[in-house]
XYZ file of C-alpha atoms in Angstrom:
411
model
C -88.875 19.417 -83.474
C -90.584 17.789 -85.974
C -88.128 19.058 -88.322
C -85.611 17.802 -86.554
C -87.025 14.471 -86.754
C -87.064 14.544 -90.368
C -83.151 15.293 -90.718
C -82.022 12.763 -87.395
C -84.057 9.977 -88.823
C -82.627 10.940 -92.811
C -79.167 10.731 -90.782
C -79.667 7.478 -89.462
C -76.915 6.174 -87.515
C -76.708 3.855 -84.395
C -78.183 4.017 -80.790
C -76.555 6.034 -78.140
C -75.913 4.140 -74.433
C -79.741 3.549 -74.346
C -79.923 1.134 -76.798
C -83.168 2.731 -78.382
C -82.899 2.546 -82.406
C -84.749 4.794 -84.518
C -87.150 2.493 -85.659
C -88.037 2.183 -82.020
C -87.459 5.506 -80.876
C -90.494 7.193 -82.152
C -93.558 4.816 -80.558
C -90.766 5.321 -77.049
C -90.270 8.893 -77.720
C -94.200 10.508 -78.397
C -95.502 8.955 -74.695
C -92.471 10.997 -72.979
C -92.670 14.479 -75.509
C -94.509 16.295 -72.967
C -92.364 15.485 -69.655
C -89.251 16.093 -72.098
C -91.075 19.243 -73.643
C -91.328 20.751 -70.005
C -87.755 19.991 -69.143
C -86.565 22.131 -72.127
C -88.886 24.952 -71.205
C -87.955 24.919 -67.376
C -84.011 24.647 -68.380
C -84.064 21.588 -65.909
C -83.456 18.783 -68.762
C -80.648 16.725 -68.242
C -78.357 14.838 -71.517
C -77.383 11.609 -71.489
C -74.033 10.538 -71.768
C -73.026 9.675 -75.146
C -71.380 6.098 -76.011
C -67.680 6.200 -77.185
C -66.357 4.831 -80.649
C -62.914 4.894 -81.594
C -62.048 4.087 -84.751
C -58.305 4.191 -86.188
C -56.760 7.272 -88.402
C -54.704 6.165 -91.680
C -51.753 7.809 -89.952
C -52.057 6.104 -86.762
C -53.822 6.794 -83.304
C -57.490 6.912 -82.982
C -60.584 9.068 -83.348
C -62.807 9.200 -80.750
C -66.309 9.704 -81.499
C -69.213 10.003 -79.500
C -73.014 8.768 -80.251
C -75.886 10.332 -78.268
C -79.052 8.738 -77.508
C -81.845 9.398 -80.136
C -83.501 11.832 -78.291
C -80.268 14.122 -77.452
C -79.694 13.899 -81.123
C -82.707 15.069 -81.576
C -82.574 18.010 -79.303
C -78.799 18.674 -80.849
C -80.673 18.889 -84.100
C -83.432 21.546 -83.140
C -81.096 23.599 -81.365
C -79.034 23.235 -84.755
C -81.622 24.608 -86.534
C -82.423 27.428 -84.586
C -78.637 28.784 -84.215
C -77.150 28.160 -87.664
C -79.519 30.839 -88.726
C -77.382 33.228 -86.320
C -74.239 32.263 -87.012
C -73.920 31.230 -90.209
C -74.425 34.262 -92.136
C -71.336 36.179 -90.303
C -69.264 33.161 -91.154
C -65.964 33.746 -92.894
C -66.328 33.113 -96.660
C -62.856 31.345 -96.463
C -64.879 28.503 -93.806
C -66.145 25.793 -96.182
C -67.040 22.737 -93.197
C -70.235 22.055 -92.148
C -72.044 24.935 -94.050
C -75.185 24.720 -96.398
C -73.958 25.250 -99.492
C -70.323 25.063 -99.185
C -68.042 21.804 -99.380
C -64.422 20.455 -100.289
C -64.683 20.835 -103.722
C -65.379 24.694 -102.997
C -62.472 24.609 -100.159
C -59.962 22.916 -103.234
C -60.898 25.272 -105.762
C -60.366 28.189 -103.993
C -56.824 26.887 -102.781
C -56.133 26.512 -106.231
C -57.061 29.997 -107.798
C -54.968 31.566 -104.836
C -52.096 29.292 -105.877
C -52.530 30.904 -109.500
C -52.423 34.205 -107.559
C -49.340 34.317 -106.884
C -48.878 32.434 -103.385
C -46.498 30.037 -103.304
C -46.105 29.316 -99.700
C -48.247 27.939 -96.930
C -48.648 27.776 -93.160
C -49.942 24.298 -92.969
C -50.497 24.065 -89.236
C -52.269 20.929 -87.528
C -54.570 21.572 -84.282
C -54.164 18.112 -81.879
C -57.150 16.245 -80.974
C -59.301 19.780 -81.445
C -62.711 18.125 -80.775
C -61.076 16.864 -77.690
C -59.682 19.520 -76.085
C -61.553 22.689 -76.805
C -62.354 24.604 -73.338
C -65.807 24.735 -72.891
C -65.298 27.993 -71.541
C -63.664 29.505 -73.968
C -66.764 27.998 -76.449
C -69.244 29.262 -74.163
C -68.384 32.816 -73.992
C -67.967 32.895 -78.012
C -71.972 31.763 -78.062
C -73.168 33.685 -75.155
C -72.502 36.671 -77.561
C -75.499 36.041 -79.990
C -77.509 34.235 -77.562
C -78.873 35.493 -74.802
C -81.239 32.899 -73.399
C -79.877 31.801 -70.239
C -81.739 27.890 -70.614
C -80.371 27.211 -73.804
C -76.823 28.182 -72.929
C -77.623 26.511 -69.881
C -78.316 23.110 -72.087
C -75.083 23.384 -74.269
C -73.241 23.763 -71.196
C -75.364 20.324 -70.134
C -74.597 18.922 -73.442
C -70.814 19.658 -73.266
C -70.610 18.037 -69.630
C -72.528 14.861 -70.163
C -69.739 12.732 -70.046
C -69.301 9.346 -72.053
C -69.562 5.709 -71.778
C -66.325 3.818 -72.108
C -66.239 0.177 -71.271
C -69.296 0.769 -69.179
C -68.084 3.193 -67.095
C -68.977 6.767 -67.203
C -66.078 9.345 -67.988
C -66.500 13.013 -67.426
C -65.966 15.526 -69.861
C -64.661 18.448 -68.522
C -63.294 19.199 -72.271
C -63.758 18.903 -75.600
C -67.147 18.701 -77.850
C -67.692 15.428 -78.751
C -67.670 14.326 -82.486
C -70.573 12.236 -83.477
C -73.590 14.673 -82.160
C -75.094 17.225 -84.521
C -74.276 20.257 -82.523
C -70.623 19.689 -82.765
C -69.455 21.131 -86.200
C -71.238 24.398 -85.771
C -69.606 24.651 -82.099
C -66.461 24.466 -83.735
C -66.972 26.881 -86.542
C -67.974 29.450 -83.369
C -65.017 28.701 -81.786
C -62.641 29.053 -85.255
C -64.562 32.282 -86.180
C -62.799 34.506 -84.147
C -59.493 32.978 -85.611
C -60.859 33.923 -89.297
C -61.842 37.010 -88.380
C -57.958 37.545 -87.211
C -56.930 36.250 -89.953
C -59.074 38.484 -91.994
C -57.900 41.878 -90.293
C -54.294 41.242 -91.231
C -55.106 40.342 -95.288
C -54.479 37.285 -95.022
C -55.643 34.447 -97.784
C -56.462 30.976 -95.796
C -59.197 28.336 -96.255
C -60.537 26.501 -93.425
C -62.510 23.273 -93.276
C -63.595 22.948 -89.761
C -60.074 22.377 -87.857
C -57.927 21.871 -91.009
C -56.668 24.978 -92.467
C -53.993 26.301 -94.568
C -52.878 30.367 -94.651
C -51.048 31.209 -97.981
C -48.237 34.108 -98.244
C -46.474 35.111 -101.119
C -42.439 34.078 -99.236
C -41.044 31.914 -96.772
C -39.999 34.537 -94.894
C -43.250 35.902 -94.367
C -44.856 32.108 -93.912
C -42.728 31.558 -90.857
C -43.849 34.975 -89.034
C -47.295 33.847 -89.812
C -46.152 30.734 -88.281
C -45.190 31.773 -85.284
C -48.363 34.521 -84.374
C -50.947 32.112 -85.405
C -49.494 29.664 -82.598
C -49.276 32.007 -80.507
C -52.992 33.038 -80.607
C -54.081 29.382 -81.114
C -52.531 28.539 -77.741
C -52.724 31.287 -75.858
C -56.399 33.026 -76.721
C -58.286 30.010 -78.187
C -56.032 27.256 -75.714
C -55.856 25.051 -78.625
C -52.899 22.328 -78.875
C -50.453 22.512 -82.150
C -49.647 19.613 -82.844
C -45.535 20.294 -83.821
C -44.707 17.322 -85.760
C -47.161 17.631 -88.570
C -47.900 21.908 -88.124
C -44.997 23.279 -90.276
C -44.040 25.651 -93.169
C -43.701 24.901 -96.703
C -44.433 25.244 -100.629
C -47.542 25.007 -101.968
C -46.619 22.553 -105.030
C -47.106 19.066 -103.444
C -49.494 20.471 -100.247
C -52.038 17.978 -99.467
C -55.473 19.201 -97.964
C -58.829 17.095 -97.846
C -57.086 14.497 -99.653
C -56.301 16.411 -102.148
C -52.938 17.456 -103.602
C -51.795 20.527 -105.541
C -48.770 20.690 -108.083
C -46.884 23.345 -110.236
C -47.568 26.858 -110.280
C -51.287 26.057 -111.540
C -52.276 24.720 -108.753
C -53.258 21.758 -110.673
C -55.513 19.322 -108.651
C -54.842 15.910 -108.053
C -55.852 13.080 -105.811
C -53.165 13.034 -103.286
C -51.026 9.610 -102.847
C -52.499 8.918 -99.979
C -56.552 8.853 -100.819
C -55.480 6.421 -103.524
C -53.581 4.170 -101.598
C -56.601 3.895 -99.162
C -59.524 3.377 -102.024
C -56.826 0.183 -103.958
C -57.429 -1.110 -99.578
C -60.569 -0.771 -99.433
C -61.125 -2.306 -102.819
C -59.111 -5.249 -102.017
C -61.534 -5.301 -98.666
C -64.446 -5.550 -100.820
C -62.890 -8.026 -103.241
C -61.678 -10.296 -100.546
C -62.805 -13.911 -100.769
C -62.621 -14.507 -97.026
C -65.625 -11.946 -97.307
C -67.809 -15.259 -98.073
C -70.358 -13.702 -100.813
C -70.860 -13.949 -104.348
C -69.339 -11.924 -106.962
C -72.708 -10.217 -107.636
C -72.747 -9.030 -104.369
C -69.035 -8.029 -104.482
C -69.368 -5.915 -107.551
C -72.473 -4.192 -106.449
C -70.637 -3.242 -102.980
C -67.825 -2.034 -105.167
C -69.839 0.208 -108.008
C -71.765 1.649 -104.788
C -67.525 2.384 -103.063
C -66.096 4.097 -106.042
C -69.694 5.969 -106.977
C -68.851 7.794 -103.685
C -65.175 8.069 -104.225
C -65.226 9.729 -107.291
C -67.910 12.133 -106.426
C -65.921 13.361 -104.425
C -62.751 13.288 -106.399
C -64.479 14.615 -108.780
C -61.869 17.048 -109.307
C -58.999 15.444 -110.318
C -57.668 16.853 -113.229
C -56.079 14.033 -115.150
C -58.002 10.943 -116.908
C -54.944 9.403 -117.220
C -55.106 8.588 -113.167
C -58.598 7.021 -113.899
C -57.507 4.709 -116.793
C -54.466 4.059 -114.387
C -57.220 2.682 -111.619
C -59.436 1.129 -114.086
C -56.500 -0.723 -115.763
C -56.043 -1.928 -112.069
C -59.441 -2.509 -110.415
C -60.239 -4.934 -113.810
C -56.905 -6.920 -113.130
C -58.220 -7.142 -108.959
C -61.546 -8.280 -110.463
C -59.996 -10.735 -112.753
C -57.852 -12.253 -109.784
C -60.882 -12.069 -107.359
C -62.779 -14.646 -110.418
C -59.616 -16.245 -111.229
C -59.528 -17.205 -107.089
C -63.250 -18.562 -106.546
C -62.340 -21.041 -109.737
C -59.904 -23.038 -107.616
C -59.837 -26.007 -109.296
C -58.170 -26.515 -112.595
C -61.117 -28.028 -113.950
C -63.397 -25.326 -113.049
C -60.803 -23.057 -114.076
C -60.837 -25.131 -117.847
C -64.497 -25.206 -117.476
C -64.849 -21.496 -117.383
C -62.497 -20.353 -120.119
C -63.656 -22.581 -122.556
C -67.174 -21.268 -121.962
C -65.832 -18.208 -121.887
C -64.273 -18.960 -125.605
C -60.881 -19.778 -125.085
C -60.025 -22.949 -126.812
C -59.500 -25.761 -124.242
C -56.370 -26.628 -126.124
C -54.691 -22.843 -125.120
C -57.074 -22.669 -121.709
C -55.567 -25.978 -120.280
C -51.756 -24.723 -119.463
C -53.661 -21.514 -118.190
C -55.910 -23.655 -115.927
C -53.472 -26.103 -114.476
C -50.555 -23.343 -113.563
C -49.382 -23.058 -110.576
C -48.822 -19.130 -110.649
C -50.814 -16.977 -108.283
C -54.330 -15.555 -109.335
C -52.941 -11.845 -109.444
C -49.864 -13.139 -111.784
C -52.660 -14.854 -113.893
C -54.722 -12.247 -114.047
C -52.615 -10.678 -116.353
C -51.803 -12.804 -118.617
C -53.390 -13.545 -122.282
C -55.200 -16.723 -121.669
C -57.647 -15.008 -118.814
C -57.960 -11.809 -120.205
C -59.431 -13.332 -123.649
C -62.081 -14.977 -121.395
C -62.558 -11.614 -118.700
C -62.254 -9.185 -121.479
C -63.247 -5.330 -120.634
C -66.984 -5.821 -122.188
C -67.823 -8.811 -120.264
C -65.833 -7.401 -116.644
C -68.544 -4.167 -117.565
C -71.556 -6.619 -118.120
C -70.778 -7.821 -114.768
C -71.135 -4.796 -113.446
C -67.969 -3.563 -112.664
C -67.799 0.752 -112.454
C -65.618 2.321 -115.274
C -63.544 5.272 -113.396
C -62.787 7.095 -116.531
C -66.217 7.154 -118.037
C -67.655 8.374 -114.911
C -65.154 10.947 -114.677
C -65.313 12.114 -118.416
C -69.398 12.678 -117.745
C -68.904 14.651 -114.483
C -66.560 17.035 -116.613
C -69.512 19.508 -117.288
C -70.227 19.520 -113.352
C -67.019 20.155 -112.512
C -66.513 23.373 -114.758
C -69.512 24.713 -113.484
C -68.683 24.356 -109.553
């Protein structure tokens, strides 16, 4: 438990229908350890409900999420760490979600040296809503197999059947495990396991990252009677929805998977469109003057954004893509200073400091063209020239990349 601790409080994250933080939980939490410590041994303790979040997918609908109470993710986490041991080492070495040591970069490289293989086709099959509808049933007999103590089934069952909070009003949840709680990603690599393992048996190559997968074949014709027996056992052993309009068969050049995309016969890795259209958004987010904070503060929130984003595309192949996004994050910057100097004066002010001559600064200053047609033109990038954007503190894509080469050849 006091393990547990460690890792829930490292995890942070926000209080459950209680309200109790995790700054507070701890002086609320040690007067009620031994009345909670005799629940768990007598099998009578009871969850609480979690609280619902939704937030929206890029491709539309929404993701529900649910967020226990401190001390059920505590419990989550100590059962975590007692099972994982269990399961974990009979995992398929094709699962790369939610497993120490394994990640997306290992899940992309892998799809890539079996496109080198040979395999040119691809079952990409999407499972609907998975965290929402798997049977607990179904779940339940898949763990009973390795564990054998009836009070800690008994309190994944509980777990599984505490219901959420929506609106204030308490839902039951007679399906699904819940995203948001620690327990949930190694409940659904259980669950998936036996579909490896199937998968396995037959010779097949896939890679799975906890419900996205993709199965590779060598011809169409042999994609589409994968197809079809992989839905059949997905809906009719592990009653798991397909969801038709985005499941289908098709070539592995241009296959997207963890936001990744593959091309040519090389498998060559790139960051798909879509990852890149979402980090320019979010930029703009963070550059956005309604956001009411200095540059400083926008720059630092930005260096922190893309530190993240490229370690984990990390992989992408070509530094050309990374001058591309530098070339276009400076000319954002430059509009995002060009837009807080909103007077012409100020504008005049600043470029002459900034050694323009006032002379060539003033027509620059007093146009009436928008800050992200300025921002391109001669006049503002002599003053916001590459060195001084960098001084600022604005995060250079390429050189990042270029120093993370080494890393990535040894993953």
């Amino acid at each position: 438990m006091e393990r547990a601790w460690k890792q829930v409080k490292a995890n942070r994250g926000a209080p459950g229908p209680d309200g109790i933080t995790l700054d507070k939980f701890f002086e609320t939490f040690r007067h009620h350890w031994p009345v909670v410590r005799q629940q768990l041994l007598e099998g009578t303790y009871r969850p609480g409900p979690c609280r619902r979040k939704s937030i929206p997918k890029p491709n539309g609908g929404e993701r529900h999420l649910g967020i226990p109470n401190v001390v059920d993710r505590l419990i989550q986490q100590a059962i975590l760490q007692v099972l994982t041991p269990i399961f974990d080492p009979s995992f398929s070495e094709s699962s790369f979600g939610f497993r120490h040591g394994r990640s997306a970069h290992g899940a992309t490289q892998q799809i890539q040296r079996t496109i080198r293989s040979g395999y040119r086709w691809c079952v990409d099959m999407d499972l609907s809503k998975f965290f929402d509808r798997v049977q607990h049933d179904v779940l339940m007999t898949r763990v009973s197999r390795r564990v054998r103590d009836r009070r800690l089934l008994k309190l994944i069952g509980r777990f599984l059947r505490a219901g959420v909070m929506a609106d204030g009003l308490l839902q039951p949840s007679t399906e699904g495990t819940m995203q948001g709680g620690p327990l949930s990603p190694l409940l659904a690599n259980i669950l998936l396991d036996d579909f490896d393992k199937v998968l396995e048996a037959r010779g097949l190559r896939f890679v799975r990252y906890a419900d996205d997968f993709l199965i590779f074949v060598r011809s169409e014709l042999s994609a589409w009677r994968v197809f079809r027996s992989v839905e059949r056992y997905l809906t009719g052993v592990l009653k798991l929805a397909i969801h038709r309009d985005k499941s289908r068969v098709r070539e592995t050049a241009g296959v997207e998977f963890l936001g990744y995309q593959f091309h040519g016969f090389a498998g060559q890795i790139r960051v798909s469109p879509t990852s890149v259209k979402k980090m320019r958004q979010r930029c703009k987010d963070i550059l956005r003057r309604s956001r009411g904070c200095s540059m400083r503060r926008r720059l630092r929130d930005l260096r922190l954004y893309l530190r993240g984003w490229l370690s984990y595309f990390a992989l992408e192949q070509r530094r050309t893509q990374m001058i591309v996004l530098d070339k276009w994050l400076r000319r954002r910057v430059r509009a995002c200073y060009w837009n807080n100097w909103r007077l012409p004066r100020t504008r005049l002010r600043k470029l002459s400091a900034l050694g323009v001559p006032p002379a060539e600064a003033y027509p620059f200053a007093h146009s009436g063209k928008g800050p992200w047609r300025l921002s391109m033109t001669s006049g503002v990038q002599r003053a916001l020239t590459n060195e001084w954007l960098t001084a600022q503190g604005l995060f250079g894509l390429a050189d990042r990349w270029t120093e993370l080469a080494p890393k990535r050849r040894t993953a």
